mmCIF file with all atom_site columns, C-alpha atoms in Angstrom:
data_model
loop_
_atom_site.group_PDB
_atom_site.id
_atom_site.type_symbol
_atom_site.label_atom_id
_atom_site.label_alt_id
_atom_site.label_comp_id
_atom_site.label_asym_id
_atom_site.label_entity_id
_atom_site.label_seq_id
_atom_site.pdbx_PDB_ins_code
_atom_site.Cartn_x
_atom_site.Cartn_y
_atom_site.Cartn_z
_atom_site.occupancy
_atom_site.B_iso_or_equiv
_atom_site.pdbx_formal_charge
_atom_site.auth_seq_id
_atom_site.auth_comp_id
_atom_site.auth_asym_id
_atom_site.auth_atom_id
_atom_site.pdbx_PDB_model_num
ATOM 1  C CA . MET A 1 1  ? -22.762 -20.698 38.707  1.00 64.00 ? 1  MET A CA 1
ATOM 2  C CA . ALA A 1 2  ? -22.593 -19.170 35.079  1.00 68.00 ? 2  ALA A CA 1
ATOM 3  C CA . ILE A 1 3  ? -19.474 -18.457 36.075  1.00 70.00 ? 3  ILE A CA 1
ATOM 4  C CA . GLY A 1 4  ? -18.056 -21.380 36.914  1.00 67.00 ? 4  GLY A CA 1
ATOM 5  C CA . PHE A 1 5  ? -19.339 -22.920 33.558  1.00 64.00 ? 5  PHE A CA 1
ATOM 6  C CA . LEU A 1 6  ? -17.386 -20.205 31.715  1.00 62.00 ? 6  LEU A CA 1
ATOM 7  C CA . ILE A 1 7  ? -14.282 -21.290 33.427  1.00 67.00 ? 7  ILE A CA 1
ATOM 8  C CA . HIS A 1 8  ? -15.100 -24.986 32.652  1.00 61.00 ? 8  HIS A CA 1
ATOM 9  C CA . LYS A 1 9  ? -16.159 -24.819 29.125  1.00 62.00 ? 9  LYS A CA 1
ATOM 10 C CA . THR A 1 10 ? -12.035 -22.544 28.464  1.00 62.00 ? 10 THR A CA 1
ATOM 11 C CA . LEU A 1 11 ? -10.158 -24.928 30.417  1.00 60.00 ? 11 LEU A CA 1
ATOM 12 C CA . PHE A 1 12 ? -11.471 -28.330 29.106  1.00 63.00 ? 12 PHE A CA 1
ATOM 13 C CA . SER A 1 13 ? -13.352 -27.251 25.763  1.00 62.00 ? 13 SER A CA 1
ATOM 14 C CA . LYS A 1 14 ? -12.333 -29.960 22.803  1.00 60.00 ? 14 LYS A CA 1
ATOM 15 C CA . THR A 1 15 ? -12.576 -26.942 20.077  1.00 62.00 ? 15 THR A CA 1
ATOM 16 C CA . LYS A 1 16 ? -9.222  -25.808 18.497  1.00 63.00 ? 16 LYS A CA 1
ATOM 17 C CA . CYS A 1 17 ? -7.955  -22.360 18.511  1.00 68.00 ? 17 CYS A CA 1
ATOM 18 C CA . VAL A 1 18 ? -7.216  -22.169 14.762  1.00 68.00 ? 18 VAL A CA 1
ATOM 19 C CA . LYS A 1 19 ? -4.286  -20.161 14.286  1.00 69.00 ? 19 LYS A CA 1
ATOM 20 C CA . PRO A 1 20 ? -4.356  -17.514 10.882  1.00 72.00 ? 20 PRO A CA 1
ATOM 21 C CA . LYS A 1 21 ? -2.843  -18.362 8.376   1.00 71.00 ? 21 LYS A CA 1
ATOM 22 C CA . VAL A 1 22 ? 0.994   -16.542 7.318   1.00 75.00 ? 22 VAL A CA 1
ATOM 23 C CA . ASN A 1 23 ? -0.303  -16.151 3.332   1.00 75.00 ? 23 ASN A CA 1
ATOM 24 C CA . LEU A 1 24 ? -3.416  -14.553 3.230   1.00 74.00 ? 24 LEU A CA 1
ATOM 25 C CA . ASP A 1 25 ? -4.077  -13.759 -0.420  1.00 77.00 ? 25 ASP A CA 1
ATOM 26 C CA . PHE A 1 26 ? -1.426  -15.758 -3.082  1.00 77.00 ? 26 PHE A CA 1
ATOM 27 C CA . GLN A 1 27 ? -1.861  -18.219 -5.440  1.00 82.00 ? 27 GLN A CA 1
ATOM 28 C CA . LYS A 1 28 ? -4.448  -19.589 -2.947  1.00 82.00 ? 28 LYS A CA 1
ATOM 29 C CA . ASP A 1 29 ? -5.881  -22.361 -5.952  1.00 88.00 ? 29 ASP A CA 1
ATOM 30 C CA . ASN A 1 30 ? -1.996  -24.258 -5.291  1.00 85.00 ? 30 ASN A CA 1
ATOM 31 C CA . PRO A 1 31 ? -2.046  -26.969 -2.957  1.00 84.00 ? 31 PRO A CA 1
ATOM 32 C CA . LYS A 1 32 ? 1.809   -24.744 -1.978  1.00 82.00 ? 32 LYS A CA 1
ATOM 33 C CA . VAL A 1 33 ? 3.281   -22.163 -2.910  1.00 83.00 ? 33 VAL A CA 1
ATOM 34 C CA . VAL A 1 34 ? 6.767   -23.018 -4.161  1.00 83.00 ? 34 VAL A CA 1
ATOM 35 C CA . HIS A 1 35 ? 9.404   -21.380 -6.539  1.00 81.00 ? 35 HIS A CA 1
ATOM 36 C CA . ALA A 1 36 ? 12.819  -22.229 -7.184  1.00 83.00 ? 36 ALA A CA 1
ATOM 37 C CA . PHE A 1 37 ? 15.656  -20.633 -8.581  1.00 80.00 ? 37 PHE A CA 1
ATOM 38 C CA . ASP A 1 38 ? 19.048  -21.030 -10.759 1.00 80.00 ? 38 ASP A CA 1
ATOM 39 C CA . ILE A 1 39 ? 21.787  -20.113 -8.379  1.00 77.00 ? 39 ILE A CA 1
ATOM 40 C CA . GLU A 1 40 ? 22.848  -18.203 -11.689 1.00 76.00 ? 40 GLU A CA 1
ATOM 41 C CA . GLU A 1 41 ? 19.931  -16.600 -12.006 1.00 71.00 ? 41 GLU A CA 1
ATOM 42 C CA . LEU A 1 42 ? 21.112  -13.941 -9.367  1.00 73.00 ? 42 LEU A CA 1
ATOM 43 C CA . GLY A 1 43 ? 22.539  -12.645 -9.544  1.00 80.00 ? 43 GLY A CA 1
ATOM 44 C CA . ASP A 1 44 ? 24.975  -10.488 -6.594  1.00 85.00 ? 44 ASP A CA 1
ATOM 45 C CA . LYS A 1 45 ? 22.020  -10.530 -4.502  1.00 88.00 ? 45 LYS A CA 1
ATOM 46 C CA . ALA A 1 46 ? 18.930  -11.391 -4.298  1.00 90.00 ? 46 ALA A CA 1
ATOM 47 C CA . VAL A 1 47 ? 15.586  -10.535 -1.231  1.00 94.00 ? 47 VAL A CA 1
ATOM 48 C CA . TYR A 1 48 ? 12.665  -12.507 -1.136  1.00 93.00 ? 48 TYR A CA 1
ATOM 49 C CA . CYS A 1 49 ? 9.748   -11.805 0.708   1.00 93.00 ? 49 CYS A CA 1
ATOM 50 C CA . ARG A 1 50 ? 9.288   -13.896 4.096   1.00 90.00 ? 50 ARG A CA 1
ATOM 51 C CA . CYS A 1 51 ? 5.963   -11.967 4.837   1.00 90.00 ? 51 CYS A CA 1
ATOM 52 C CA . TRP A 1 52 ? 3.421   -12.901 2.337   1.00 88.00 ? 52 TRP A CA 1
ATOM 53 C CA . ARG A 1 53 ? 2.591   -8.839  1.685   1.00 91.00 ? 53 ARG A CA 1
ATOM 54 C CA . SER A 1 54 ? 4.739   -8.227  -1.084  1.00 93.00 ? 54 SER A CA 1
ATOM 55 C CA . LYS A 1 55 ? 3.256   -7.370  -3.874  1.00 94.00 ? 55 LYS A CA 1
ATOM 56 C CA . LYS A 1 56 ? 6.056   -8.396  -5.468  1.00 94.00 ? 56 LYS A CA 1
ATOM 57 C CA . PHE A 1 57 ? 6.058   -12.036 -4.684  1.00 90.00 ? 57 PHE A CA 1
ATOM 58 C CA . PRO A 1 58 ? 8.342   -13.507 -4.471  1.00 91.00 ? 58 PRO A CA 1
ATOM 59 C CA . TYR A 1 59 ? 10.574  -11.007 -3.962  1.00 93.00 ? 59 TYR A CA 1
ATOM 60 C CA . CYS A 1 60 ? 10.544  -8.591  -0.871  1.00 96.00 ? 60 CYS A CA 1
ATOM 61 C CA . ASP A 1 61 ? 9.074   -4.953  -1.684  1.00 97.00 ? 61 ASP A CA 1
ATOM 62 C CA . GLY A 1 62 ? 9.745   -4.274  2.296   1.00 95.00 ? 62 GLY A CA 1
ATOM 63 C CA . ALA A 1 63 ? 6.012   -4.268  2.908   1.00 93.00 ? 63 ALA A CA 1
ATOM 64 C CA . HIS A 1 64 ? 7.223   -5.998  6.034   1.00 92.00 ? 64 HIS A CA 1
ATOM 65 C CA . THR A 1 65 ? 7.507   -2.701  7.705   1.00 94.00 ? 65 THR A CA 1
ATOM 66 C CA . LYS A 1 66 ? 4.560   -2.638  8.116   1.00 92.00 ? 66 LYS A CA 1
ATOM 67 C CA . HIS A 1 67 ? 3.052   -5.292  9.084   1.00 88.00 ? 67 HIS A CA 1
ATOM 68 C CA . ASN A 1 68 ? 5.558   -5.623  10.943  1.00 90.00 ? 68 ASN A CA 1
ATOM 69 C CA . GLN A 1 69 ? 4.594   -1.823  13.078  1.00 92.00 ? 69 GLN A CA 1
ATOM 70 C CA . GLU A 1 70 ? 0.851   -3.441  12.660  1.00 89.00 ? 70 GLU A CA 1
ATOM 71 C CA . THR A 1 71 ? 1.080   -6.479  14.205  1.00 86.00 ? 71 THR A CA 1
ATOM 72 C CA . GLY A 1 72 ? 3.654   -6.495  16.278  1.00 87.00 ? 72 GLY A CA 1
ATOM 73 C CA . ASP A 1 73 ? 5.961   -9.657  14.454  1.00 87.00 ? 73 ASP A CA 1
ATOM 74 C CA . ASN A 1 74 ? 9.272   -8.969  13.391  1.00 90.00 ? 74 ASN A CA 1
ATOM 75 C CA . VAL A 1 75 ? 9.996   -10.474 10.329  1.00 90.00 ? 75 VAL A CA 1
ATOM 76 C CA . GLY A 1 76 ? 12.218  -9.305  7.521   1.00 92.00 ? 76 GLY A CA 1
ATOM 77 C CA . PRO A 1 77 ? 13.265  -11.141 4.171   1.00 94.00 ? 77 PRO A CA 1
ATOM 78 C CA . LEU A 1 78 ? 15.687  -13.150 2.745   1.00 93.00 ? 78 LEU A CA 1
ATOM 79 C CA . ILE A 1 79 ? 18.336  -11.850 1.641   1.00 91.00 ? 79 ILE A CA 1
ATOM 80 C CA . ILE A 1 80 ? 20.804  -14.673 -1.046  1.00 90.00 ? 80 ILE A CA 1
ATOM 81 C CA . LYS A 1 81 ? 24.038  -12.768 -1.838  1.00 86.00 ? 81 LYS A CA 1
ATOM 82 C CA . ARG A 1 82 ? 27.308  -13.435 -3.472  1.00 82.00 ? 82 ARG A CA 1
ATOM 83 C CA . LYS A 1 83 ? 30.126  -14.960 -1.062  1.00 79.00 ? 83 LYS A CA 1
ATOM 84 C CA . ASP A 1 84 ? 32.609  -11.867 -1.072  1.00 74.00 ? 84 ASP A CA 1
ATOM 85 C CA . ALA A 1 85 ? 36.064  -13.171 -2.052  1.00 65.00 ? 85 ALA A CA 1
#
């Protein structure tokens, strides 16, 4: 009887699972974190963080490597570079 109740509760529960947040601690008082850069400011290459773990955010410091090892994730940086002529 108890097993049936647990199965029913698991399958038909109206509570939704909350997915974990990506941004754990950066600018949490800001409703939406946005960064904009002029192309002229970028130089030849810019590397931006996408894992939200970088101590130099919005720039990548390689923190995604540890994050990926710990979580099995596969996130990497956004790399913007000047097109070779």
